[in-house]
Each structure stands twice: as structure tokens, then as C-alpha cells.
Short mmCIF file of N, CA and C in Angstrom, two decimals:
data_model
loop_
_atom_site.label_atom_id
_atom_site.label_comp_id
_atom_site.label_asym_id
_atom_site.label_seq_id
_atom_site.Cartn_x
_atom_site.Cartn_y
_atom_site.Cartn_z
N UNK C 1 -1.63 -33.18 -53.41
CA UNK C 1 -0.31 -32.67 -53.02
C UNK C 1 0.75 -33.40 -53.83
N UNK C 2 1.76 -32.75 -54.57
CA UNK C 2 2.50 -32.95 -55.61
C UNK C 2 3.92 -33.91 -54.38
N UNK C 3 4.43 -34.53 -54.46
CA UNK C 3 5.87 -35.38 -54.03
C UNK C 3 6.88 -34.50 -53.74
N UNK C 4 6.84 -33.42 -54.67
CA UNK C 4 7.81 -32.28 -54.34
C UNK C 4 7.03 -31.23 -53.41
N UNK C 5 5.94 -31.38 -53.08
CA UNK C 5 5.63 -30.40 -51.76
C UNK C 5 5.71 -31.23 -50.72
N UNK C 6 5.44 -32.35 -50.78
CA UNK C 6 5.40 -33.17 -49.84
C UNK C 6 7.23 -33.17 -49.19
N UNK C 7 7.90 -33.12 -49.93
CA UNK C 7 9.37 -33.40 -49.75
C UNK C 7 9.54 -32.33 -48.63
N UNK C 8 9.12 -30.78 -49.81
CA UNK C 8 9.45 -29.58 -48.73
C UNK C 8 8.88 -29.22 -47.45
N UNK C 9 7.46 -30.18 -47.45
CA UNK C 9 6.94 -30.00 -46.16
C UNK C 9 7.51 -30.73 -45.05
N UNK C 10 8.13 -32.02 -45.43
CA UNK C 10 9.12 -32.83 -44.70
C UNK C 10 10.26 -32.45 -44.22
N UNK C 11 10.88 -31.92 -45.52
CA UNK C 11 12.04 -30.85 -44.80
C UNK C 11 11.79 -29.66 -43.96
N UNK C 12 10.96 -29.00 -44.14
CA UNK C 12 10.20 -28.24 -43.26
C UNK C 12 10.30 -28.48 -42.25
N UNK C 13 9.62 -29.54 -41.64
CA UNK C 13 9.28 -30.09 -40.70
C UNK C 13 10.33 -30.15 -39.41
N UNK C 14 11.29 -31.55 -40.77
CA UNK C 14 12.65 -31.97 -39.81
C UNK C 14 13.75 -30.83 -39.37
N UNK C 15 13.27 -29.64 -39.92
CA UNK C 15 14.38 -28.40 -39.21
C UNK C 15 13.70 -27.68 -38.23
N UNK C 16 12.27 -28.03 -37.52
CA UNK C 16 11.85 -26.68 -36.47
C UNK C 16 12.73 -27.18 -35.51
N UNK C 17 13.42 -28.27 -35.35
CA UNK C 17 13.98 -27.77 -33.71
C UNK C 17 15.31 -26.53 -33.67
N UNK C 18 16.17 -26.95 -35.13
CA UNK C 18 16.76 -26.47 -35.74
C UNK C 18 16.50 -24.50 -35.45
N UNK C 19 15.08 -24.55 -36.28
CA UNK C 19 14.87 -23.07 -35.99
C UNK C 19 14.68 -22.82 -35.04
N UNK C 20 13.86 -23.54 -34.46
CA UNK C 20 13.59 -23.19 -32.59
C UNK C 20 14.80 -22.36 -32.15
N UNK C 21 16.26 -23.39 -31.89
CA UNK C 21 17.05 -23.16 -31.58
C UNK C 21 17.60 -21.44 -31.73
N UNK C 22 17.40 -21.81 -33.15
CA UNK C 22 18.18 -20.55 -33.86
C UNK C 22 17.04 -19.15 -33.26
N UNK C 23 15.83 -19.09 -33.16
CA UNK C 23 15.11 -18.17 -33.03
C UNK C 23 15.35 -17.73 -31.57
N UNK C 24 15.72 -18.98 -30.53
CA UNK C 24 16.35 -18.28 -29.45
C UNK C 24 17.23 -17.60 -29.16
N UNK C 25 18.17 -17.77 -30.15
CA UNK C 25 19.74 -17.30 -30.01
C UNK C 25 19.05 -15.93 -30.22
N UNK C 26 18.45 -15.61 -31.73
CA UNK C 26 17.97 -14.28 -31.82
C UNK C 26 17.11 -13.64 -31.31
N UNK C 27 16.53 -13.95 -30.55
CA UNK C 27 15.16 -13.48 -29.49
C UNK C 27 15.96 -13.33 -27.87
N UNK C 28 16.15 -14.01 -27.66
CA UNK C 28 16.41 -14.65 -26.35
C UNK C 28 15.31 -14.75 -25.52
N UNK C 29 14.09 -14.96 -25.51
CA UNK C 29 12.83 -15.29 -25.15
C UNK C 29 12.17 -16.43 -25.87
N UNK C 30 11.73 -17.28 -25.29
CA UNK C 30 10.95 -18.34 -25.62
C UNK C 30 9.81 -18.12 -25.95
N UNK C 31 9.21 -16.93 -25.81
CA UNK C 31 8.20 -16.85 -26.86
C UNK C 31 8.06 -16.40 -28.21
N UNK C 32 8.74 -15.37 -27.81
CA UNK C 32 8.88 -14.81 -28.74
C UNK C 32 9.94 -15.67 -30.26
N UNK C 33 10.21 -16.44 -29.49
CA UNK C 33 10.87 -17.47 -30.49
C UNK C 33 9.69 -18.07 -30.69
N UNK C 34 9.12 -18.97 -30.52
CA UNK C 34 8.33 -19.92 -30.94
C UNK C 34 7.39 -18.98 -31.93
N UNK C 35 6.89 -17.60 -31.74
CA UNK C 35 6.24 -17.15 -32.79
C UNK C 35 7.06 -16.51 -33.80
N UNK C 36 8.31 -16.23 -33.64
CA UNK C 36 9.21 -15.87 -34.52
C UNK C 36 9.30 -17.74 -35.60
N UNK C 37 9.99 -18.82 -35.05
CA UNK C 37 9.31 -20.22 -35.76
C UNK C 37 8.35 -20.29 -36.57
N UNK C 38 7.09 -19.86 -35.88
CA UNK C 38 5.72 -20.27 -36.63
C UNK C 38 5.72 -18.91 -37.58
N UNK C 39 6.13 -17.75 -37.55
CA UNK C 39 5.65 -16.65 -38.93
C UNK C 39 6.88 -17.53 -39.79
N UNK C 40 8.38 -17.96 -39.76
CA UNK C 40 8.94 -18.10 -40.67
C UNK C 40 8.47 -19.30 -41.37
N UNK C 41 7.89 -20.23 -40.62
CA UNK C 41 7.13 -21.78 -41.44
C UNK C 41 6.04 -21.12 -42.59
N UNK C 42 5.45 -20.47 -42.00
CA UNK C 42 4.16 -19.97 -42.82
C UNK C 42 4.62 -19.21 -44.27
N UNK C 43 5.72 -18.58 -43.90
CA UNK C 43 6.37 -17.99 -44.65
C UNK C 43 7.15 -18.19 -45.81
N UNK C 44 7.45 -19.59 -45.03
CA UNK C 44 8.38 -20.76 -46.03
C UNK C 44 7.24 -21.60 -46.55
N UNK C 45 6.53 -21.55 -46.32
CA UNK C 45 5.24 -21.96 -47.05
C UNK C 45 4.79 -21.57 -48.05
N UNK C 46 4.43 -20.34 -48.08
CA UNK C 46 3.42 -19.39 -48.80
C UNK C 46 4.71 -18.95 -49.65
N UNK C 47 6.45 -19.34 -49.64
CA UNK C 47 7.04 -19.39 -50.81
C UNK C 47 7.81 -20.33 -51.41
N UNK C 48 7.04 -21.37 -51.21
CA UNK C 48 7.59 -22.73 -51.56
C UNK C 48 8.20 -22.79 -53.14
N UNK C 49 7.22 -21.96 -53.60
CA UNK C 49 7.58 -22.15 -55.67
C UNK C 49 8.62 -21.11 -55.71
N UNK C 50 9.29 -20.57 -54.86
CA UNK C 50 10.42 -19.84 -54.97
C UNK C 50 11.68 -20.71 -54.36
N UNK C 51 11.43 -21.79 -53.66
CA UNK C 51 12.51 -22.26 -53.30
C UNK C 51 13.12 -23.11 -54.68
N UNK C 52 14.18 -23.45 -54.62
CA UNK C 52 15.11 -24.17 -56.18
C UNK C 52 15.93 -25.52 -55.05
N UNK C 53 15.38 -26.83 -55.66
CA UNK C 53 15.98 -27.75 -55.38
C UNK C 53 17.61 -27.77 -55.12
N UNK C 54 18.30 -26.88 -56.12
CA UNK C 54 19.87 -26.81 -55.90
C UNK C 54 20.39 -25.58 -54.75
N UNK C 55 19.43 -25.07 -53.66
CA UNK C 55 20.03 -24.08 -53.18
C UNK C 55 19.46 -24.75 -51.37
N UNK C 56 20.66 -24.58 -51.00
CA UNK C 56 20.94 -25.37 -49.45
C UNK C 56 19.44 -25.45 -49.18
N UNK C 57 18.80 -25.69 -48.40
CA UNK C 57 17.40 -25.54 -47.77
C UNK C 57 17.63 -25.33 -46.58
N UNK C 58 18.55 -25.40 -45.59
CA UNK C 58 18.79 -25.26 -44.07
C UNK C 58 19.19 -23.58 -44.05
N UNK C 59 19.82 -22.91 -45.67
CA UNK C 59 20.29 -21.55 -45.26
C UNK C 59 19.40 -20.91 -45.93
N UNK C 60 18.02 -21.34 -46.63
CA UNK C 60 17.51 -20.32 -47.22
C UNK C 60 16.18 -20.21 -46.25
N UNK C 61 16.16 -21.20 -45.53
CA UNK C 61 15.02 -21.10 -44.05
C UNK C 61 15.30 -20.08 -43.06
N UNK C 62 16.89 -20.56 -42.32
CA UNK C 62 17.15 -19.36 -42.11
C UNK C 62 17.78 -17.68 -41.94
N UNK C 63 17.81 -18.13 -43.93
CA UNK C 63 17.56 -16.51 -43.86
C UNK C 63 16.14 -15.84 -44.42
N UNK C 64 15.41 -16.44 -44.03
CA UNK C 64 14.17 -16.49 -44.10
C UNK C 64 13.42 -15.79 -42.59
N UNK C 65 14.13 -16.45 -41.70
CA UNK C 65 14.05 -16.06 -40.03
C UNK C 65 14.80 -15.40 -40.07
N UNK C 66 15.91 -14.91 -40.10
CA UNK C 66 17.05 -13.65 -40.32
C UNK C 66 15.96 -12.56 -40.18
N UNK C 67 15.53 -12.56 -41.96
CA UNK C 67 15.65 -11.43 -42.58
C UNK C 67 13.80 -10.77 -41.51
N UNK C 68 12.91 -11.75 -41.01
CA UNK C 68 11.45 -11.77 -40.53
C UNK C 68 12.12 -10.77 -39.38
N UNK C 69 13.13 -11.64 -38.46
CA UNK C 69 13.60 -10.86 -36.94
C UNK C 69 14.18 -9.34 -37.38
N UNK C 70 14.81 -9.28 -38.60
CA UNK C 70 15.57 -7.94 -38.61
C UNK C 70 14.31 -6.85 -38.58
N UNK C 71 13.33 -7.36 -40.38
CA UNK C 71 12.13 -6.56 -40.08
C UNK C 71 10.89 -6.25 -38.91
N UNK C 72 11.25 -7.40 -38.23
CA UNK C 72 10.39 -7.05 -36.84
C UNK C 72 11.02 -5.75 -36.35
N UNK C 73 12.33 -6.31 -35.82
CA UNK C 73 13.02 -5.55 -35.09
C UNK C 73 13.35 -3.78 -35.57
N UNK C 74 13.42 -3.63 -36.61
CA UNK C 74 13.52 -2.15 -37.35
C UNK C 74 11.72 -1.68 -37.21
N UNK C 75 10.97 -2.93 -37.45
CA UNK C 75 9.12 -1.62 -37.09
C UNK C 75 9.24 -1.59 -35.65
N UNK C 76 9.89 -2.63 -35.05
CA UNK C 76 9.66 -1.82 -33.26
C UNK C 76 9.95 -0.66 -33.18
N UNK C 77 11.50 -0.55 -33.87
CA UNK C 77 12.48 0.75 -33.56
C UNK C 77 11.96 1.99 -34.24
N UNK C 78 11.18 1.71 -35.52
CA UNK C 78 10.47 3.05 -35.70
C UNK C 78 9.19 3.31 -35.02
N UNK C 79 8.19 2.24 -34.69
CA UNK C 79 7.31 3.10 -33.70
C UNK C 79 7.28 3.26 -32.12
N UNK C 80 8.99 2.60 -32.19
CA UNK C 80 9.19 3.54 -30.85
C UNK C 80 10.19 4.79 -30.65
N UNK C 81 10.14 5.05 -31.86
CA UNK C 81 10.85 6.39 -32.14
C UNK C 81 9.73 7.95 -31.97
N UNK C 82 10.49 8.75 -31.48
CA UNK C 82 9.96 9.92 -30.55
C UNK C 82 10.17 11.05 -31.79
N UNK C 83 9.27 11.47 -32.59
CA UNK C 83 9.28 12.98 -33.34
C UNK C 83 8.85 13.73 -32.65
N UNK C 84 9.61 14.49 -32.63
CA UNK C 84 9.30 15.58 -31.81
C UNK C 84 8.55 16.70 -32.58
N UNK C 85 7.83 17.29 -32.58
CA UNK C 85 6.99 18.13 -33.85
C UNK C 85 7.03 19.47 -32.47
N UNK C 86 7.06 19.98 -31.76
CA UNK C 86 6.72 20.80 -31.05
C UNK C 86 7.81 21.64 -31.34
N UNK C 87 7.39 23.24 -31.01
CA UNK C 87 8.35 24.46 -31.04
C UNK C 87 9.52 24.52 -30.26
N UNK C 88 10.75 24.26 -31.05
CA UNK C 88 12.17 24.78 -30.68
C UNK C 88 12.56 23.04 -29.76
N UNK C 89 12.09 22.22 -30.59
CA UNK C 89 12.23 20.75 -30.17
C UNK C 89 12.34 20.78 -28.48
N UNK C 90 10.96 21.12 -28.04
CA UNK C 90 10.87 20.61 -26.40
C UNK C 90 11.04 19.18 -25.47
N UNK C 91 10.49 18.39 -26.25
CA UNK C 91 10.98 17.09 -25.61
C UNK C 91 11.99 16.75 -25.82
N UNK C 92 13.27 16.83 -26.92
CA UNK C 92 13.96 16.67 -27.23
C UNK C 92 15.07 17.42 -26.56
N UNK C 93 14.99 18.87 -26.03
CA UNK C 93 15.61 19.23 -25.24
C UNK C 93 15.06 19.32 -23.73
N UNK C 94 13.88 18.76 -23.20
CA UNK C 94 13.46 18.29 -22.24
C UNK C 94 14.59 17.47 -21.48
N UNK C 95 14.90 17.73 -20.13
CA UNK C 95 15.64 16.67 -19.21
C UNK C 95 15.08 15.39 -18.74
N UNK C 96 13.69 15.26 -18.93
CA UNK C 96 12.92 13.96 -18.47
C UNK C 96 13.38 13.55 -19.52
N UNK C 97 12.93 13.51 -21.10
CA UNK C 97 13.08 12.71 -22.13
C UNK C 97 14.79 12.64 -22.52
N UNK C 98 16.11 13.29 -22.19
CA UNK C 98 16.80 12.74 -22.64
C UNK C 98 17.45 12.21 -20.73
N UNK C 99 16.60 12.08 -20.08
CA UNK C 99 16.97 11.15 -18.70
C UNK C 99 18.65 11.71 -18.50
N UNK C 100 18.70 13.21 -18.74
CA UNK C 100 19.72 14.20 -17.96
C UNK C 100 18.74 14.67 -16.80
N UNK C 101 19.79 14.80 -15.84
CA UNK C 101 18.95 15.44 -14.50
C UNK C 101 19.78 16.62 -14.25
N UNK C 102 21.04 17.10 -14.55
CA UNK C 102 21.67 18.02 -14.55
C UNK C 102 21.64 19.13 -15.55
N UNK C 103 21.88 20.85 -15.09
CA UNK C 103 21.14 21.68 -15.84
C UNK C 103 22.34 21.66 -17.03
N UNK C 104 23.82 21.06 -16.54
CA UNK C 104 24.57 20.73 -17.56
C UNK C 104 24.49 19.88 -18.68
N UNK C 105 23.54 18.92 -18.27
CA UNK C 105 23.23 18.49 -19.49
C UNK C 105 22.10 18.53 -20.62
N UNK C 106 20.75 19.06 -19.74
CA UNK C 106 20.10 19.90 -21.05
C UNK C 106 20.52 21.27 -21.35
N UNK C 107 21.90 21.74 -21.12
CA UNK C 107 22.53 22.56 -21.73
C UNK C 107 23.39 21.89 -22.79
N UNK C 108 23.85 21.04 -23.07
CA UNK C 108 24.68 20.47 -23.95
C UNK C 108 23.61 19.44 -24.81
N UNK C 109 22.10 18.99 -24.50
CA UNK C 109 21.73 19.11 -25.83
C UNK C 109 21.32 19.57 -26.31
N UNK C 110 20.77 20.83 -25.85
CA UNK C 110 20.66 22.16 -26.72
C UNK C 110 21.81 22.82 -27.39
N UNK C 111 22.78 22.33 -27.16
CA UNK C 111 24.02 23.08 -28.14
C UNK C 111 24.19 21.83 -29.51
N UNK C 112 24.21 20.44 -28.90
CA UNK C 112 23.94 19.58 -29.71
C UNK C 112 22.83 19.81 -30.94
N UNK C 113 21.55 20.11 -30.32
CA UNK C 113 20.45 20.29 -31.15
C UNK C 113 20.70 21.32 -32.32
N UNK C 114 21.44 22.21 -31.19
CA UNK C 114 21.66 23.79 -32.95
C UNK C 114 22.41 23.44 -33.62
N UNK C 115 23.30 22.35 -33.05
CA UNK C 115 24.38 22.15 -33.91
C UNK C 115 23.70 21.07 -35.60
N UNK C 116 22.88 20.38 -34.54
CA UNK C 116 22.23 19.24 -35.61
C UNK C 116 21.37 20.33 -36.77
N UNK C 117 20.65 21.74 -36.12
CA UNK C 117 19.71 22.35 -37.12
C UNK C 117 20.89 23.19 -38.05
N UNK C 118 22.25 23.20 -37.82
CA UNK C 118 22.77 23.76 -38.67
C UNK C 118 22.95 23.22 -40.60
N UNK C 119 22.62 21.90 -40.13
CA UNK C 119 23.43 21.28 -41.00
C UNK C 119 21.84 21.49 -42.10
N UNK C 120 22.28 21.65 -43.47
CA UNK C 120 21.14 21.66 -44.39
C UNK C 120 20.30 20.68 -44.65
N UNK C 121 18.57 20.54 -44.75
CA UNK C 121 17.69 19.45 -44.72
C UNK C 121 17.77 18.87 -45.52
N UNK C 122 18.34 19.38 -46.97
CA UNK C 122 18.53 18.00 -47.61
C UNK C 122 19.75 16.93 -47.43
N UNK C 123 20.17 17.38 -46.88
CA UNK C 123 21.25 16.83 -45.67
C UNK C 123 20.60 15.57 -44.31
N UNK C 124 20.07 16.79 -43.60
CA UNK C 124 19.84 16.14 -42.41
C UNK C 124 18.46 15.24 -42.09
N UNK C 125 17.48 15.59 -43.52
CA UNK C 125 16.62 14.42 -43.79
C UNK C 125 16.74 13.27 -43.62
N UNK C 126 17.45 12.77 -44.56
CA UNK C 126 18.05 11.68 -44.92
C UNK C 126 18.22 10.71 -43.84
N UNK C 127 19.63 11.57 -43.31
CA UNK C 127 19.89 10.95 -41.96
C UNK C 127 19.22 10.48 -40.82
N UNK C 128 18.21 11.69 -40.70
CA UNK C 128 17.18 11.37 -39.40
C UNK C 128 16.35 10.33 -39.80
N UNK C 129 16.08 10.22 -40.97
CA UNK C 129 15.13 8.95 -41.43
C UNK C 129 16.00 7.63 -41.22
N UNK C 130 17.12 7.42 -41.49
CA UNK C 130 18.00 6.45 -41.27
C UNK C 130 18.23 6.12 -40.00
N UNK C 131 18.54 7.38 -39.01
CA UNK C 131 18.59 6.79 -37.29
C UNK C 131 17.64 6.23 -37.34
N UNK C 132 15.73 6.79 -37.93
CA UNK C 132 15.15 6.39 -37.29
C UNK C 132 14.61 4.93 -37.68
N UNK C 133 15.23 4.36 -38.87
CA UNK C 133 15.37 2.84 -38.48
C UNK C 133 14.72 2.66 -39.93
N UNK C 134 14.68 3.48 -41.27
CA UNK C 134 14.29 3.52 -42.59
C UNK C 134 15.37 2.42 -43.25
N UNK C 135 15.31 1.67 -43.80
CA UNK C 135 16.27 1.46 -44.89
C UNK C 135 16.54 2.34 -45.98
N UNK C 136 17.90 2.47 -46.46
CA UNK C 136 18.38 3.19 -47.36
C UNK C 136 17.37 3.32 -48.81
N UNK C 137 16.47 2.14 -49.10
CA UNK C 137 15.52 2.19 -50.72
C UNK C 137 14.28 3.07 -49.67
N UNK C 138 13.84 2.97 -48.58
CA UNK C 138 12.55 3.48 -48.58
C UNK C 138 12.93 4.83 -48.32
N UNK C 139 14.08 5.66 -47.81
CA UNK C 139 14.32 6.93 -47.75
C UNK C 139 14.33 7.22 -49.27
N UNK C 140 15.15 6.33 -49.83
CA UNK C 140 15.16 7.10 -51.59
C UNK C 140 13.77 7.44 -52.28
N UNK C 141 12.59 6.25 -51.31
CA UNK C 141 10.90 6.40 -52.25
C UNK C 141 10.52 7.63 -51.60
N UNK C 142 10.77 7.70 -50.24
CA UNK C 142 10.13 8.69 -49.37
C UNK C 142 10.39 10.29 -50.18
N UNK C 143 11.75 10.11 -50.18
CA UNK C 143 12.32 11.58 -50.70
C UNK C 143 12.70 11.68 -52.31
N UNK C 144 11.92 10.64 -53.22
CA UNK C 144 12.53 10.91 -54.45
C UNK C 144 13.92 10.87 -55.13
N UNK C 145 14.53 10.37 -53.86
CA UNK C 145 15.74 10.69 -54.73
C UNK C 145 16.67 9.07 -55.38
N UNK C 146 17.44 9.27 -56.10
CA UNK C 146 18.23 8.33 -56.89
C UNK C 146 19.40 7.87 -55.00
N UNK C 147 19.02 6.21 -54.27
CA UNK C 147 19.52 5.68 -53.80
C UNK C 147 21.22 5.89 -53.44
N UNK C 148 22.06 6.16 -54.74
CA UNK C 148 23.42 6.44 -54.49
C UNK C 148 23.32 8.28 -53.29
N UNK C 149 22.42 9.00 -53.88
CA UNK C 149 22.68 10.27 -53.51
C UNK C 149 22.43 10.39 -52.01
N UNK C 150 21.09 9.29 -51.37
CA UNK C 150 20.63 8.99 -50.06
C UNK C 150 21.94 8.94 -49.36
N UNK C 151 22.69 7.23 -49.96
CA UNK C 151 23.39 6.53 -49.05
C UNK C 151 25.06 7.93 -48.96
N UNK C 152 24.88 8.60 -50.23
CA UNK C 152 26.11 9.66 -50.34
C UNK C 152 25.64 10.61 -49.00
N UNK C 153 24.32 11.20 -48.53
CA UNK C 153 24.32 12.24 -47.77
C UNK C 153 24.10 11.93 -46.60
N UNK C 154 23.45 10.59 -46.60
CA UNK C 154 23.83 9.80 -44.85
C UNK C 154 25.43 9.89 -44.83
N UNK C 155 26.27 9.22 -45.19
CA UNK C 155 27.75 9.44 -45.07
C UNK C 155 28.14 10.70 -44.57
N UNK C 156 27.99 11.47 -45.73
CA UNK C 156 28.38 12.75 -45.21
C UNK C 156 28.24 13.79 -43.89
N UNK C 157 26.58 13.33 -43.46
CA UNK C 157 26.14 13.55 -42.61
C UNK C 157 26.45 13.75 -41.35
N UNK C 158 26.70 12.16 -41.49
CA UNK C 158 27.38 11.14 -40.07
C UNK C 158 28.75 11.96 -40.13
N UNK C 159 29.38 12.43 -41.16
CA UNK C 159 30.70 12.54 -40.86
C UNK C 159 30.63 14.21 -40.57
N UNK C 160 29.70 14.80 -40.74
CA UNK C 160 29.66 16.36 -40.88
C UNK C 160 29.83 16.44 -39.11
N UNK C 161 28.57 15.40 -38.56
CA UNK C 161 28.03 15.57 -36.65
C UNK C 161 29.27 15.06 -36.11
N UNK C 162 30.16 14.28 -36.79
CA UNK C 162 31.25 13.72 -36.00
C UNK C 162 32.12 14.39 -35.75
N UNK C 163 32.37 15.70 -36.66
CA UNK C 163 33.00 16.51 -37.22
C UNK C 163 32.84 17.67 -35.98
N UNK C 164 31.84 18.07 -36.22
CA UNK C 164 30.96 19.06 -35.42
C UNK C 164 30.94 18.73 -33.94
N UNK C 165 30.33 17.67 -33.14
CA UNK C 165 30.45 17.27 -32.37
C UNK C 165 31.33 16.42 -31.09
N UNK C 166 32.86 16.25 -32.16
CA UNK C 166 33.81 16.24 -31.47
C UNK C 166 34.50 16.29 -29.87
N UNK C 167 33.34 17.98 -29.80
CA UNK C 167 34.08 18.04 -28.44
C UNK C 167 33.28 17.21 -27.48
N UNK C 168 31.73 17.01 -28.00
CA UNK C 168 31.50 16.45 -26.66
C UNK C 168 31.24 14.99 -26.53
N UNK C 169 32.13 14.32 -27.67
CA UNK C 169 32.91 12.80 -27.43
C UNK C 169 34.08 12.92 -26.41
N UNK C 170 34.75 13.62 -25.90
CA UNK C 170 35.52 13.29 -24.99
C UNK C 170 34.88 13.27 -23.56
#
């Protein structure tokens, strides 16, 4: 073991309470912190020859844990995301699944819904991949397209339903 791993394993070391801390703030569970801790050590491990003596070591740890919690947190949100694949989107206009109990309100997301199928798919692709928790580069791999044009038709998108949907923000 080289003096300079030894250093970083030291520094390593002397910041878990450090991360501890910090992994609670972002968890707010104690376990889930402590294994949120142990993937970012391993992590900071397995990229030690990427760390550079002149760059803080307390902020590149954690954004090291940052960036682990965000990607946790975005694969929860996509596989707990609901596609609906069935004819004339049934669960989606289902009253159990949008937890309306009034016939007024799976009437209004069915007006919502036509309103959403109005808008054109190379349009409303995009977008739905983005609610559903894609980053902006993997929609561009998914769909081929050049990144500026993605992040251009999410915008638009968002602003077309805001547009559209107006009335039933009040």
C-alpha cells in the first residue's frame, strides 16, 4: 500500500461521522443512512485514482453521497412508476388509482387525460419519460435525439399542459 493510499484511506476514515451525519439529513432514517455511508466509502474507494490532491476532499466525498442518494432516489421513482398499457388508459382513469372517490373527479381526469393525448408524441414522449424520473441524456439515448431538442420539447410541453390545463389549477 502506497503512503498516498494510505493518506486517503485515513482521510476516509476521519470523515464517516461527518457522512453519517450528512446521510441522515438526506435519508432521515438511520438505516438507510448507514448503508447510504457504506455504498459511498466503497465508492470512494474503487475511485481513489480519480481523486486529485488539490481538490477539497470533504466536498468531493460528499458529492459522491449527493450524487449515490439522488440516483437511488430517481430508480425508486421509476420502478414505482405506474404505465399504464391498457385500452383508453384504465387505471389511469380508474378512481381507486388516482384515490378520487367522487364521480367528479374521474370525470376531470378523463378530460385531463384527452387533453394530455392531444398534444403530439413527439412532444409528449419526452415529457412522460422525464415525469417519469429519466434524466434529460438518457431520454436523448432512448429516443435518438440531439439533447438540446429533448430539453427544448420538455419545456414546451410543460408549458403547452399549463397552458391547456389552466382551468383546473384554480
Amino acid at each position: 500500500m502506497s503512503n498516498k493510499s494510505s493518506n486517503f484511506q485515513d482521510r476516509l476514515v476521519g470523515e464517516q461521522s461527518n457522512l453519517m451525519n450528512f446521510a441522515y439529513k438526506l435519508t432521515s432514517d438511520h438505516s438507510a443512512a448507514c448503508d447510504l455511508v457504506q455504498e459511498t466509502t466503497l465508492k470512494a474507494l474503487d475511485n481513489e485514482e480519480k481523486y486529485a490532491d488539490n481538490i477539497n476532499f470533504k466536498g468531493w466525498i460528499f458529492t459522491i453521497m449527493r450524487n449515490i442518494f439522488i440516483n437511488n432516489y430517481r430508480r425508486t421513482a421509476r420502478q414505482n412508476t405506474l404505465v399504464d398499457t391498457t385500452d383508453n388508459l384504465y387505471h389511469i382513469n380508474s378512481t381507486v388509482e388516482t384515490a378520487s372517490d367522487t364521480p367528479d373527479g374521474a370525470y376531470t381526469v378523463t378530460e385531463i387525460s384527452d387533453i394530455i393525448r392531444r398534444i403530439p408524441e413527439n412532444f409528449s414522449r419526452p415529457f412522460q419519460l422525464h415525469v417519469a424520473g429519466y434524466k434529460y441524456e438518457e431520454i436523448a439515448d432512448m429516443l435518438s435525439l440531439p439533447l438540446g431538442t429533448v430539453k427544448s420539447r420538455i419545456f414546451t410541453t410543460r408549458r403547452q399542459l399549463r397552458d391547456l390545463l389552466s382551468d383546473y389549477a384554480r
